[in-house]
Amino acid sequence: MSTVSENYVPGHAAAAPQAGAVKLTMVLSGAVFALMMAFGLLMRAAQGQWIDLDPALFYQLLTAHGAGMVGTAALSGAAIMWYFCGRHLVLSGGIFWAFLGLFLLGVVLILGAIFIGGYGGAWTFLFPLPALSGGAWEAGAAAAFMLGYTAIGVGFLLYYLELGRRIHARYGSLVRALGWNLILGREDNDPPPPAIVAAAAVTIFNSIGIILGAAVLVASLVHLLVPGFEVDALLAKNLIYFFGHVFINASIYMAVTAVYEILPEYTGKPWKSNRLFAIAWNAVLIFVMAVYWHHLLQDVVMPPWMLVVGQLVSYFSGIPLIAVTAFSTFLYVRGSRMTWDLASSLLVLSVAGWSVGSVPASIDGMISVNKVMHNTMWVPGHFHTYLLLGEVAMAFGFMAWLVRGKTISQMDGLDRAAFVTYLAGAVGFVTVFLFSGAASIPRRWAVHYEEWLSHDRIGTLFGGLVVLGTLVFVLRFAARLGRREG
Amino acid sequence: MRMICLALLAFAEAIALRQAAEASPVQHVLVQMPLLVLAGVLISWDIRGRRVWAVPLLLTALTAFLFWMLPRSVDWALTPAGETAKYLSLPLLLGVPLRLSWPWLAPVLRGFLKANALSMLGVLGFLYTHAPLRICNSYLVSAQQDLGFAFLHLAVVLACIWAVPVLFGHPRWLPSGSAGCSKCGA
Ligand code: HEM
Ligand SMILES: [Cu+2]
């Protein structure tokens, strides 16, 4: 047993405004994560022909899983960042509730569109698929799906406007909050802490993503409802991937604030912004918006220079930040006698998983590799790595920390079992995806050939472990919340 | 007084552009119509609206805005009845209410309206540049595409104007409070 290390003075740790709203959001996120994982397991089992799933239902599940997971990753990331920004800024609770309400409204519309309306055009709603269902769903279902996205987008926009406004009020300008004074070597007697640097960067690029995403959403809606109106398919694809890439990345960039703010309690050393840190975040800010071109490497009509930029920028974008974060984590952890409880283990794991997951991602970002790997299981392989072992681990780590109490103690048997199960399951699950990708098994196929079944079945087994671990994390969190509050 | 003169000037300018508006949709939608709105904003510049009116006024302004955003309204504005309606409603039902309600709007709502304006300009640009049919019967397809690109350019310019103070801090030479310019609340 040890208490929070003495040489670390948690500056404003007592201030946790809107903790109730954040806890509610995390319970909801945990539950949805578990449910969507169950959907994923069903898909994997169906691909392995252990269960019999109508292909139409498979695509509905795929759509729900994609949209639901991306949405929940963003939701949990947003709750985490809100919580920690609340230590440094005064944030309006009303906006958070509006954000959560709009999010849930969006979820209802999306689930209705999928399971009542039969929409199965994937979370990417790529033009013109939603309008060309071949009778599988009505235009109304696709429209409801997009309206659901719109509601969620509006909620996020309010969230970022509030955050941006408060950062601006506190720091005078967003560039100062991005640490430009640190970068330029100017004096700053109130430098932005890491959580604020992250929040400033995410606020900027995700607002841009949402504004552009809203434009393509509404244009697609107009096209659905007034089929006379066409939209430019290539432009739509660009905008959708811009939005999608930025949005899913933002979820990790938001959730990582948990690492910056929580790990110091364990290592005893505060995590401060420095020059390198600020440079890494500014690199993310600039480059995250140019890397989406890696989704279009197969689109021969794209100007080649864009694709080359997409490839190069893939390296410059995430990698400096991951390197800085991973390296600092390593240094902090190594230099201190940490207590490994569930929260600290999951958070350190998340940094490792995020780093490891970026490797196959960059490989696929190479044009020569992409020619082969595009649309194979390699792709779900890499993003499940940095989502399952990155973002989701950050969210679960944050949840474990929220209900930890004042004293830090080593993991008990159940925690340890759940952690190991989750880790083993996730590593195995994504490894199978990567192997399948290397074997050129395509992604997004409801029905698989005989030769692929062993991949699918091993994947299903590992996926089951992930679900088990998740159930323990989420139930444990809910039970402890009830105990502390009830 | 100065503001009223400027308002009349903007209005006169808009009327002077009648011919040009008939010739090109860009002049019509992006020069003449904004001038009319500007006239309304300027004429009510020194009036302080009451807080209770803010929401109804905003709704009035948004309704007028939505109406004039529709391509068929733009067509209609070239008929005598529509033209009169345009000259009256854009200043009085859009410019004036917008000016009177704006200072009372919560900052997040203002930001939302701005962001929404950008998205909508994007949508219009999206549709006008690529529509396979003529959306406005009074104009050529090529003019329609020009209009689409003009919308996109406008979106970029507005985005920069709105983003720069937030990014780099409020320029010193402007009167300012932390909630933006204290006079117009922009
Ligand atoms: C037990 C855990 C999970 C299982 C069993 C699972 C399973 C699957 C399966 C079978 C697919 C379809 C693969 C294909 O293209 O053939 C898929 C796709 C996907 N998964 Fe998961 N997944 C899990 C966790 C997650 C998590 C935690 C996230 C994000 C936070 C996530 C996000 C996605 C996304 C975005 C897609 C792509 C959907 C599309 O292609 O439209 N998954 N998953
Ligand atoms: Cu991407």
XYZ file of C-alpha atoms and ligand atoms in Angstrom:
716
model
C 0.000 0.000 0.000
C 1.141 3.488 -0.730
C -0.648 6.780 -0.895
C -0.327 9.366 -3.586
C 3.366 10.230 -3.603
C 4.223 13.166 -1.453
C 6.528 15.059 -3.750
C 3.748 15.402 -6.272
C 1.253 18.048 -5.300
C -1.861 17.483 -7.341
C -2.388 21.107 -8.268
C -6.117 21.340 -8.714
C -6.902 17.687 -8.334
C -9.595 18.436 -5.835
C -11.528 20.418 -8.394
C -13.518 17.964 -10.454
C -16.561 19.846 -11.646
C -19.212 17.874 -13.457
C -17.728 14.628 -12.242
C -21.254 13.236 -12.110
C -21.906 13.913 -15.769
C -18.547 12.458 -16.700
C -19.167 9.305 -14.648
C -22.556 8.829 -16.254
C -20.948 9.236 -19.668
C -18.324 6.644 -18.810
C -20.922 4.118 -17.642
C -22.806 4.596 -20.888
C -19.604 4.336 -22.900
C -18.564 1.175 -21.116
C -21.937 -0.426 -21.723
C -21.948 0.519 -25.403
C -18.376 -0.681 -25.839
C -19.396 -4.044 -24.421
C -22.497 -4.276 -26.595
C -20.648 -3.288 -29.770
C -17.931 -5.800 -28.982
C -20.634 -8.436 -28.764
C -21.762 -7.352 -32.244
C -18.174 -7.646 -33.418
C -17.955 -11.124 -31.962
C -21.123 -12.109 -33.800
C -19.633 -10.888 -37.074
C -16.383 -12.714 -36.517
C -18.200 -15.917 -35.562
C -20.360 -15.599 -38.643
C -17.307 -15.157 -40.847
C -15.944 -18.321 -39.270
C -19.280 -20.048 -39.947
C -19.795 -20.957 -36.335
C -23.099 -19.177 -36.427
C -25.439 -18.510 -39.275
C -26.025 -14.834 -39.949
C -28.043 -13.445 -42.813
C -25.600 -11.277 -44.833
C -28.017 -8.357 -44.663
C -27.862 -8.592 -40.894
C -24.071 -8.877 -41.057
C -23.867 -5.553 -42.838
C -26.256 -3.980 -40.401
C -24.086 -5.214 -37.547
C -20.977 -3.974 -39.355
C -22.556 -0.558 -39.718
C -23.677 -0.468 -36.096
C -20.294 -1.711 -34.881
C -18.344 0.836 -36.929
C -20.530 3.838 -36.159
C -21.113 2.750 -32.570
C -17.456 2.137 -31.792
C -16.204 5.308 -33.424
C -18.927 7.288 -31.716
C -18.283 5.737 -28.321
C -14.551 6.163 -28.611
C -15.152 9.826 -29.323
C -17.707 10.113 -26.532
C -15.457 8.580 -23.914
C -12.478 10.582 -25.152
C -14.507 13.760 -24.951
C -15.639 12.991 -21.411
C -12.058 12.346 -20.334
C -10.740 15.547 -21.838
C -13.619 17.566 -20.403
C -12.892 16.158 -16.979
C -9.238 17.088 -17.048
C -9.711 20.448 -18.732
C -12.076 21.166 -15.848
C -9.000 21.199 -13.642
C -7.604 24.162 -15.529
C -10.664 25.933 -16.937
C -14.157 26.825 -15.850
C -16.464 24.895 -18.159
C -20.216 25.191 -18.419
C -22.022 22.048 -17.333
C -25.050 22.879 -19.445
C -23.021 22.472 -22.610
C -21.858 19.037 -21.556
C -25.406 17.908 -20.910
C -26.508 19.302 -24.258
C -23.621 17.445 -25.861
C -24.596 14.191 -24.166
C -28.282 14.662 -24.994
C -27.573 15.298 -28.668
C -25.254 12.320 -28.725
C -27.925 10.018 -27.342
C -30.481 11.416 -29.782
C -28.046 10.582 -32.551
C -27.615 7.062 -31.220
C -31.371 6.496 -31.236
C -31.640 7.720 -34.833
C -28.716 5.590 -35.951
C -29.924 2.425 -34.247
C -33.403 3.016 -35.660
C -31.993 3.539 -39.132
C -30.024 0.312 -38.930
C -32.238 -2.134 -37.105
C -35.666 -0.795 -38.060
C -34.868 0.781 -41.406
C -32.334 -1.869 -42.392
C -29.571 0.594 -43.305
C -26.301 -1.286 -43.879
C -24.121 1.102 -45.864
C -21.274 1.157 -43.312
C -20.301 3.936 -40.959
C -18.514 5.748 -43.781
C -21.823 6.472 -45.652
C -19.721 6.746 -48.777
C -21.536 8.456 -51.608
C -23.536 7.143 -53.446
C -24.003 3.865 -51.571
C -26.623 5.134 -49.093
C -28.849 6.058 -52.025
C -28.183 2.853 -53.962
C -29.235 0.098 -51.626
C -30.700 -2.103 -54.325
C -33.818 -2.402 -52.241
C -32.094 -3.323 -48.990
C -33.234 -0.110 -47.326
C -35.306 2.942 -48.124
C -33.850 6.383 -48.614
C -35.537 7.313 -45.351
C -33.361 4.866 -43.409
C -30.184 6.310 -44.849
C -31.510 9.797 -44.137
C -32.225 8.874 -40.511
C -28.688 7.530 -40.221
C -27.263 10.799 -41.510
C -29.548 12.843 -39.295
C -28.207 10.846 -36.384
C -24.686 11.794 -37.415
C -25.792 15.381 -37.724
C -27.136 15.395 -34.166
C -23.883 13.954 -32.872
C -21.896 16.450 -34.912
C -23.884 19.362 -33.506
C -23.256 18.066 -30.007
C -19.521 17.872 -30.621
C -19.494 21.298 -32.186
C -21.054 22.783 -29.041
C -18.509 20.895 -26.960
C -15.571 22.315 -28.908
C -16.999 25.811 -29.074
C -17.286 25.892 -25.307
C -13.839 24.447 -24.849
C -12.268 26.756 -27.413
C -13.973 29.768 -25.911
C -12.767 28.999 -22.402
C -9.242 28.255 -23.546
C -9.247 31.497 -25.461
C -10.510 33.385 -22.432
C -7.941 31.837 -20.133
C -4.888 31.942 -22.402
C -5.717 34.859 -24.680
C -5.189 32.888 -27.849
C -5.241 29.315 -28.986
C -1.679 29.438 -30.225
C -0.489 30.253 -26.744
C -2.478 27.297 -25.468
C -0.739 25.253 -28.153
C 2.534 26.081 -26.500
C 3.930 28.449 -29.125
C 5.717 30.389 -26.441
C 7.503 27.208 -25.464
C 8.349 26.446 -29.059
C 9.640 29.920 -29.820
C 11.584 30.087 -26.581
C 9.568 33.052 -25.327
C 8.913 33.541 -21.684
C 5.564 32.337 -20.431
C 4.884 32.440 -16.724
C 1.689 30.430 -17.119
C 2.523 27.769 -19.692
C -0.341 25.529 -20.784
C -0.336 22.100 -19.128
C -0.367 19.048 -21.420
C -4.133 18.579 -21.186
C -4.684 22.119 -22.451
C -2.207 21.737 -25.294
C -4.065 18.618 -26.340
C -7.441 20.282 -25.955
C -6.406 23.286 -28.042
C -5.101 21.109 -30.852
C -8.106 18.789 -30.905
C -10.524 21.696 -30.706
C -9.031 23.234 -33.807
C -8.761 20.223 -36.030
C -11.937 18.516 -34.990
C -13.988 21.682 -35.425
C -12.684 21.916 -38.967
C -13.479 18.244 -39.463
C -17.000 18.672 -38.151
C -17.728 21.738 -40.261
C -16.588 19.955 -43.418
C -18.281 16.739 -42.328
C -21.531 18.609 -41.813
C -21.270 20.022 -45.315
C -20.897 16.608 -46.931
C -23.595 15.139 -44.678
C -26.129 17.765 -45.625
C -25.202 17.556 -49.295
C -25.656 13.765 -49.131
C -28.986 14.271 -47.394
C -30.138 16.625 -50.120
C -29.080 14.072 -52.681
C -31.051 11.352 -50.870
C -34.200 13.365 -50.574
C -34.034 15.208 -53.919
C -32.259 12.701 -56.170
C -31.961 15.336 -58.915
C -29.173 16.935 -56.951
C -25.904 15.162 -57.599
C -22.746 15.666 -55.618
C -19.228 15.252 -56.866
C -18.331 11.715 -55.810
C -14.598 12.289 -55.502
C -15.034 15.458 -53.505
C -17.519 13.671 -51.266
C -15.061 10.850 -50.705
C -12.344 13.313 -49.833
C -14.519 15.107 -47.353
C -15.846 11.934 -45.779
C -12.403 10.512 -45.223
C -11.112 13.820 -44.010
C -13.883 13.911 -41.474
C -13.672 10.225 -40.573
C -9.911 10.168 -40.220
C -9.778 13.317 -38.144
C -12.693 12.285 -35.977
C -11.469 8.828 -35.025
C -7.955 10.122 -34.409
C -9.319 12.867 -32.213
C -10.783 10.241 -29.910
C -7.308 9.012 -29.023
C -5.886 12.509 -28.835
C -8.598 13.400 -26.332
C -8.317 10.246 -24.271
C -4.550 10.544 -23.923
C -5.084 13.450 -21.528
C -5.880 10.732 -18.978
C -2.300 9.522 -19.303
C -0.899 13.019 -18.825
C -3.007 13.769 -15.776
C -3.240 10.413 -14.026
C 0.186 8.825 -14.388
C 1.868 11.597 -12.353
C -0.099 10.414 -9.340
C 1.708 7.129 -9.658
C 5.149 8.264 -10.656
C 5.225 11.249 -8.337
C 6.555 13.452 -11.113
C 4.230 16.007 -12.681
C 3.898 15.804 -16.447
C 4.770 19.257 -17.729
C 4.638 20.677 -21.222
C 8.030 21.302 -22.720
C 9.270 22.395 -26.073
C 9.416 18.965 -27.664
C 5.973 18.133 -26.386
C 4.538 21.316 -27.855
C 6.248 20.722 -31.187
C 4.836 17.207 -31.344
C 1.305 18.439 -30.752
C 1.624 21.179 -33.313
C 2.826 18.593 -35.790
C -0.302 16.582 -35.086
C -2.463 19.628 -35.555
C -1.013 20.457 -38.931
C -0.538 16.997 -40.317
C -3.568 15.118 -39.071
C -5.544 17.041 -41.623
C -3.332 16.066 -44.539
C -2.901 12.371 -43.834
C -6.397 11.370 -44.830
C -5.095 11.113 -48.373
C -3.788 7.708 -47.375
C -7.381 6.511 -47.690
C -7.414 7.498 -51.324
C -4.235 5.835 -52.490
C -6.268 3.651 -54.818
C -8.113 6.535 -56.393
C -6.141 6.981 -59.569
C -7.957 10.184 -60.388
C -6.487 11.918 -57.357
C -3.608 14.255 -58.149
C -0.465 12.200 -57.486
C 1.178 14.895 -55.386
C -1.630 14.640 -52.872
C -1.069 10.938 -52.487
C 2.650 11.401 -52.039
C 1.993 14.042 -49.429
C -0.449 11.641 -47.801
C 2.264 9.043 -47.577
C 4.980 11.315 -46.253
C 2.757 13.088 -43.849
C 1.616 9.796 -42.395
C 5.023 9.591 -40.795
C 5.267 13.175 -39.634
C 1.831 13.306 -38.181
C 1.288 10.857 -35.408
C 4.767 9.549 -34.934
C 6.443 12.487 -33.177
C 3.609 12.681 -30.685
C 3.521 8.968 -30.089
C 7.264 8.973 -29.706
C 7.244 11.868 -27.253
C 4.389 10.400 -25.254
C 5.744 6.873 -25.237
C 9.261 7.994 -24.455
C 8.157 10.226 -21.593
C 5.945 7.493 -20.208
C 8.871 5.118 -20.325
C 11.138 7.570 -18.543
C 8.584 8.397 -15.887
C 7.728 4.796 -15.227
C 11.298 3.616 -15.158
C 12.472 6.260 -12.758
C 9.854 5.640 -10.124
C 8.592 2.821 -8.017
C 5.121 2.604 -9.428
C 2.255 0.742 -7.904
C 0.582 -1.288 -10.607
C -3.120 -1.127 -10.041
C -5.714 -1.547 -12.748
C -5.702 2.133 -13.696
C -1.961 2.535 -14.067
C -1.565 -0.792 -15.843
C -4.243 0.016 -18.389
C -2.891 3.506 -18.995
C 0.665 2.358 -19.560
C -0.668 -0.438 -21.753
C -2.626 2.113 -23.757
C 0.475 4.108 -24.591
C 2.227 0.946 -25.686
C -0.755 -0.226 -27.727
C -1.106 3.126 -29.404
C 2.563 3.127 -30.352
C 2.553 -0.427 -31.620
C -0.650 0.142 -33.583
C 0.879 3.042 -35.438
C 3.471 0.754 -37.022
C 1.148 -1.316 -39.217
C -0.777 1.884 -39.914
C 2.285 3.569 -41.342
C 3.147 0.485 -43.314
C -0.246 0.596 -44.954
C 0.290 4.294 -45.587
C 3.022 3.418 -48.061
C 1.703 3.559 -51.569
C 3.504 0.395 -52.659
C 2.143 -1.612 -49.738
C -1.271 -0.096 -50.013
C -1.607 -1.482 -53.521
C -1.726 -4.914 -51.910
C -3.120 -4.304 -48.466
C -5.892 -1.853 -49.245
C -9.213 -3.346 -48.231
C -7.695 -6.408 -46.650
C -8.002 -7.390 -43.006
C -4.711 -5.560 -42.476
C -6.748 -2.408 -42.111
C -9.074 -3.554 -39.315
C -5.929 -5.148 -37.884
C -4.118 -1.886 -37.418
C -6.990 0.210 -36.243
C -8.215 -2.402 -33.782
C -4.711 -2.321 -32.319
C -4.649 1.331 -31.465
C -8.317 1.364 -30.594
C -8.617 -1.762 -28.428
C -5.159 -1.471 -26.898
C -5.034 2.335 -27.132
C -8.186 4.420 -26.869
C -10.365 1.821 -25.180
C -7.606 0.929 -22.721
C -7.273 4.632 -21.904
C -11.009 4.837 -21.290
C -11.032 1.744 -19.077
C -7.968 3.001 -17.225
C -9.669 6.314 -16.612
C -12.755 4.506 -15.359
C -10.703 2.396 -12.976
C -9.018 5.556 -11.699
C -12.333 7.372 -11.193
C -13.502 4.760 -8.694
C -10.127 4.060 -7.143
C -10.358 6.104 -3.985
C -7.464 7.828 -2.259
C -5.172 4.908 -1.663
C -3.378 3.065 -4.382
C -2.998 -0.654 -3.935
C -1.752 -3.467 -6.107
C -4.266 -5.238 -8.300
C -6.298 -7.950 -6.624
C -6.850 -11.331 -8.207
C -9.942 -10.458 -10.204
C -8.434 -7.250 -11.582
C -5.306 -9.082 -12.563
C -7.270 -11.855 -14.257
C -9.401 -9.343 -16.148
C -6.367 -7.336 -17.227
C -4.500 -10.376 -18.472
C -7.578 -11.721 -20.238
C -8.176 -8.418 -21.976
C -4.554 -8.005 -22.958
C -4.147 -11.552 -24.242
C -7.464 -11.422 -26.058
C -6.770 -8.085 -27.725
C -3.230 -8.963 -28.766
C -4.382 -12.262 -30.201
C -7.404 -10.763 -31.892
C -5.501 -8.052 -33.726
C -2.643 -10.369 -34.600
C -5.078 -12.659 -36.370
C -6.466 -9.697 -38.313
C -2.945 -8.696 -39.350
C -2.090 -12.242 -40.415
C -5.312 -12.411 -42.406
C -4.401 -9.148 -44.061
C -0.977 -10.439 -44.951
C -2.750 -13.449 -46.453
C -4.853 -11.053 -48.552
C -8.149 -11.890 -46.929
C -10.464 -9.001 -47.794
C -12.213 -6.920 -45.190
C -15.946 -6.348 -45.059
C -16.952 -9.703 -46.519
C -19.907 -11.326 -44.820
C -19.191 -14.762 -46.239
C -15.699 -16.233 -46.206
C -14.057 -18.987 -48.206
C -13.289 -22.338 -46.630
C -9.547 -21.558 -46.467
C -10.065 -18.479 -44.340
C -12.197 -20.087 -41.663
C -9.365 -21.021 -39.333
C -8.304 -17.360 -39.171
C -11.846 -16.322 -38.370
C -12.311 -18.945 -35.706
C -9.097 -18.206 -33.863
C -10.013 -14.529 -34.059
C -13.411 -15.276 -32.576
C -11.864 -17.071 -29.615
C -9.559 -14.161 -28.855
C -12.438 -11.736 -29.344
C -14.363 -13.655 -26.705
C -11.552 -13.042 -24.228
C -11.702 -9.324 -24.947
C -15.422 -9.311 -24.259
C -14.894 -11.150 -20.972
C -12.251 -8.727 -19.773
C -14.420 -5.805 -20.797
C -17.410 -7.122 -18.900
C -15.360 -7.292 -15.717
C -14.004 -3.753 -16.188
C -17.422 -2.271 -16.840
C -19.325 -4.161 -14.146
C -16.617 -3.402 -11.620
C -16.832 0.274 -12.494
C -20.625 0.344 -12.226
C -20.583 -1.543 -8.923
C -18.023 0.767 -7.375
C -19.823 3.862 -8.588
C -22.947 2.611 -6.889
C -21.056 1.809 -3.725
C -19.388 5.193 -3.429
C -22.479 7.154 -4.253
C -25.287 5.028 -2.850
C -26.442 59.604 -37.864
C -23.306 58.389 -39.550
C -24.596 54.845 -39.454
C -27.890 55.861 -41.021
C -26.067 57.553 -43.874
C -23.994 54.438 -44.388
C -27.158 52.360 -44.348
C -28.739 54.531 -47.032
C -25.552 54.303 -49.010
C -25.603 50.519 -48.869
C -29.240 50.493 -49.893
C -28.614 52.846 -52.796
C -25.685 50.719 -53.872
C -27.917 47.665 -53.871
C -30.466 49.400 -56.061
C -27.761 50.572 -58.394
C -26.772 46.938 -58.839
C -30.192 45.964 -60.221
C -28.938 45.358 -63.735
C -25.883 43.510 -62.587
C -27.994 41.280 -60.372
C -30.085 40.265 -63.343
C -26.981 39.456 -65.308
C -25.098 37.366 -62.805
C -26.172 35.302 -59.829
C -22.912 36.043 -58.041
C -23.628 39.754 -58.092
C -27.179 39.043 -57.077
C -26.689 36.605 -54.218
C -23.290 37.582 -52.942
C -23.200 41.334 -53.539
C -26.644 42.794 -53.765
C -28.367 40.672 -51.149
C -25.621 41.091 -48.537
C -25.692 44.847 -49.176
C -29.384 44.879 -48.381
C -28.784 42.945 -45.168
C -25.974 45.311 -44.327
C -28.299 48.262 -44.801
C -30.631 46.742 -42.224
C -27.798 46.084 -39.811
C -26.467 49.620 -40.119
C -29.796 51.354 -39.778
C -30.399 49.683 -36.446
C -26.769 49.959 -35.353
C -27.345 52.371 -32.481
C -30.549 50.806 -31.231
C -30.229 48.524 -28.265
C -32.537 45.563 -28.522
C -34.216 44.161 -25.464
C -33.164 40.822 -24.146
C -36.633 39.250 -24.257
C -36.803 39.956 -27.975
C -33.587 38.189 -28.754
C -35.001 34.754 -29.468
C -38.013 35.809 -31.558
C -35.815 38.229 -33.487
C -33.232 35.579 -34.145
C -35.916 33.191 -35.362
C -37.262 35.878 -37.673
C -33.821 36.478 -39.087
C -33.157 32.777 -39.565
C -36.497 32.267 -41.294
C -35.810 35.121 -43.665
C -32.341 33.735 -44.266
C -33.596 30.240 -45.002
C -36.210 31.606 -47.353
C -33.728 33.573 -49.396
C -31.297 30.677 -49.442
C -33.674 28.647 -51.607
C -32.845 28.798 -55.311
C -36.462 29.345 -56.251
C -36.618 32.454 -54.094
C -33.665 33.784 -56.007
C -35.592 33.257 -59.228
C -38.634 34.893 -57.742
C -36.599 37.900 -56.702
C -36.279 38.814 -60.365
C -40.030 39.293 -60.808
C -41.539 42.651 -59.779
C -43.337 41.275 -56.724
C -40.327 39.293 -55.608
C -38.068 42.249 -56.123
C -40.135 44.436 -53.826
C -40.219 41.684 -51.266
C -36.472 41.358 -51.481
C -35.803 45.060 -51.008
C -38.062 45.166 -47.978
C -37.485 41.847 -46.281
C -33.730 41.527 -46.454
C -33.045 44.731 -44.509
C -36.092 44.660 -42.258
C -36.588 40.972 -41.567
C -32.968 39.848 -41.673
C -30.576 42.734 -41.104
C -32.421 44.547 -38.351
C -33.423 41.511 -36.260
C -29.960 40.041 -36.600
C -28.356 43.223 -35.334
C -30.803 43.564 -32.440
C -30.565 39.999 -31.215
C -26.861 39.338 -31.792
C -25.441 41.012 -28.651
C -27.729 38.899 -26.485
C -26.819 35.548 -27.921
C -24.672 33.247 -25.834
C -21.126 32.970 -27.173
C -21.511 29.280 -27.917
C -24.675 29.970 -29.884
C -22.897 32.661 -31.873
C -20.078 30.283 -32.622
C -22.592 27.669 -33.624
C -24.314 30.040 -36.050
C -20.986 30.943 -37.592
C -19.899 27.334 -37.929
C -23.255 26.503 -39.389
C -22.962 29.310 -41.886
C -19.646 27.846 -43.035
C -21.127 24.369 -43.411
C -24.097 25.694 -45.329
C -21.905 27.691 -47.679
C -20.016 24.471 -48.231
C -23.227 22.604 -49.009
C -24.346 25.292 -51.436
C -20.964 25.264 -53.086
C -21.120 21.489 -53.258
C -24.518 21.472 -54.934
C -24.111 24.443 -57.258
C -20.797 23.387 -58.679
C -22.015 19.947 -59.548
C -25.746 20.087 -60.158
C -26.517 18.478 -63.492
C -29.608 20.655 -63.877
C -30.187 24.357 -63.819
C -31.250 25.242 -60.318
C -32.138 28.841 -61.074
C -34.095 29.214 -64.278
C -33.004 32.786 -64.758
C -29.321 32.067 -65.037
C -26.998 29.978 -67.154
C -25.466 26.751 -65.915
C -21.988 28.259 -66.132
C -23.075 31.176 -63.979
C -24.469 28.680 -61.528
C -21.071 27.044 -61.257
C -19.426 30.404 -60.722
C -21.837 30.956 -57.898
C -20.901 27.622 -56.379
C -17.231 28.493 -56.392
C -18.000 31.926 -55.037
C -19.786 30.286 -52.114
C -16.734 28.178 -51.398
C -14.415 31.160 -51.562
C -16.665 33.091 -49.252
C -16.627 30.194 -46.794
C -12.847 30.196 -46.752
C -12.636 33.953 -46.270
C -15.182 33.960 -43.469
C -13.482 31.027 -41.783
C -10.218 32.943 -41.758
C -11.813 36.134 -40.486
C -13.519 34.303 -37.675
C -10.674 31.985 -36.778
C -7.756 34.400 -36.729
C -8.722 36.312 -33.558
C -9.373 33.060 -31.722
C -6.129 31.539 -32.875
C -3.814 34.459 -32.460
C -5.606 36.580 -29.917
C -7.628 39.694 -30.466
C -5.726 42.369 -32.414
C -4.871 45.278 -30.160
C -6.221 47.975 -32.458
C -9.790 46.734 -32.136
C -11.992 47.570 -29.185
C -12.372 44.308 -27.380
C -13.560 42.453 -24.357
C -12.950 38.818 -23.672
C -16.302 38.019 -25.288
C -15.282 39.637 -28.542
C -15.846 43.144 -29.790
C -17.895 44.924 -27.162
C -19.786 46.960 -29.704
C -21.096 44.394 -32.108
C -20.331 41.244 -30.139
C -18.826 39.629 -33.216
C -14.101 -7.717 -28.918
C -13.813 -6.682 -29.582
C -14.047 -6.490 -31.064
C -14.411 -7.409 -32.016
C -14.666 -8.880 -31.838
C -14.484 -6.704 -33.273
C -14.811 -7.288 -34.497
C -14.862 -6.631 -35.695
C -15.108 -7.263 -36.954
C -15.354 -8.733 -37.171
C -15.084 -6.299 -37.914
C -15.301 -6.468 -39.399
C -14.027 -6.884 -40.085
C -14.205 -6.966 -41.563
O -14.063 -5.934 -42.231
O -14.458 -8.059 -42.072
C -14.826 -5.042 -37.256
C -14.739 -3.816 -37.887
C -14.573 -2.610 -37.216
N -14.352 -2.440 -35.869
Fe -14.282 -3.896 -34.475
N -14.193 -5.380 -33.064
C -13.927 -5.208 -31.724
C -13.592 -4.032 -31.104
C -13.593 -2.783 -31.717
C -13.306 -1.548 -31.048
C -12.976 -1.405 -29.569
C -13.420 -0.554 -31.979
C -13.266 0.955 -31.824
C -13.187 1.623 -30.731
C -13.779 -1.171 -33.231
C -13.980 -0.488 -34.416
C -14.249 -1.082 -35.624
C -14.392 -0.355 -36.854
C -14.338 1.159 -37.032
C -14.625 -1.313 -37.861
C -14.800 -1.036 -39.347
C -16.213 -1.128 -39.778
C -16.310 -1.053 -41.262
O -15.529 -1.702 -41.971
O -17.204 -0.327 -41.731
N -13.880 -2.533 -33.039
N -14.682 -5.270 -35.893
Cu -6.819 7.712 -41.833
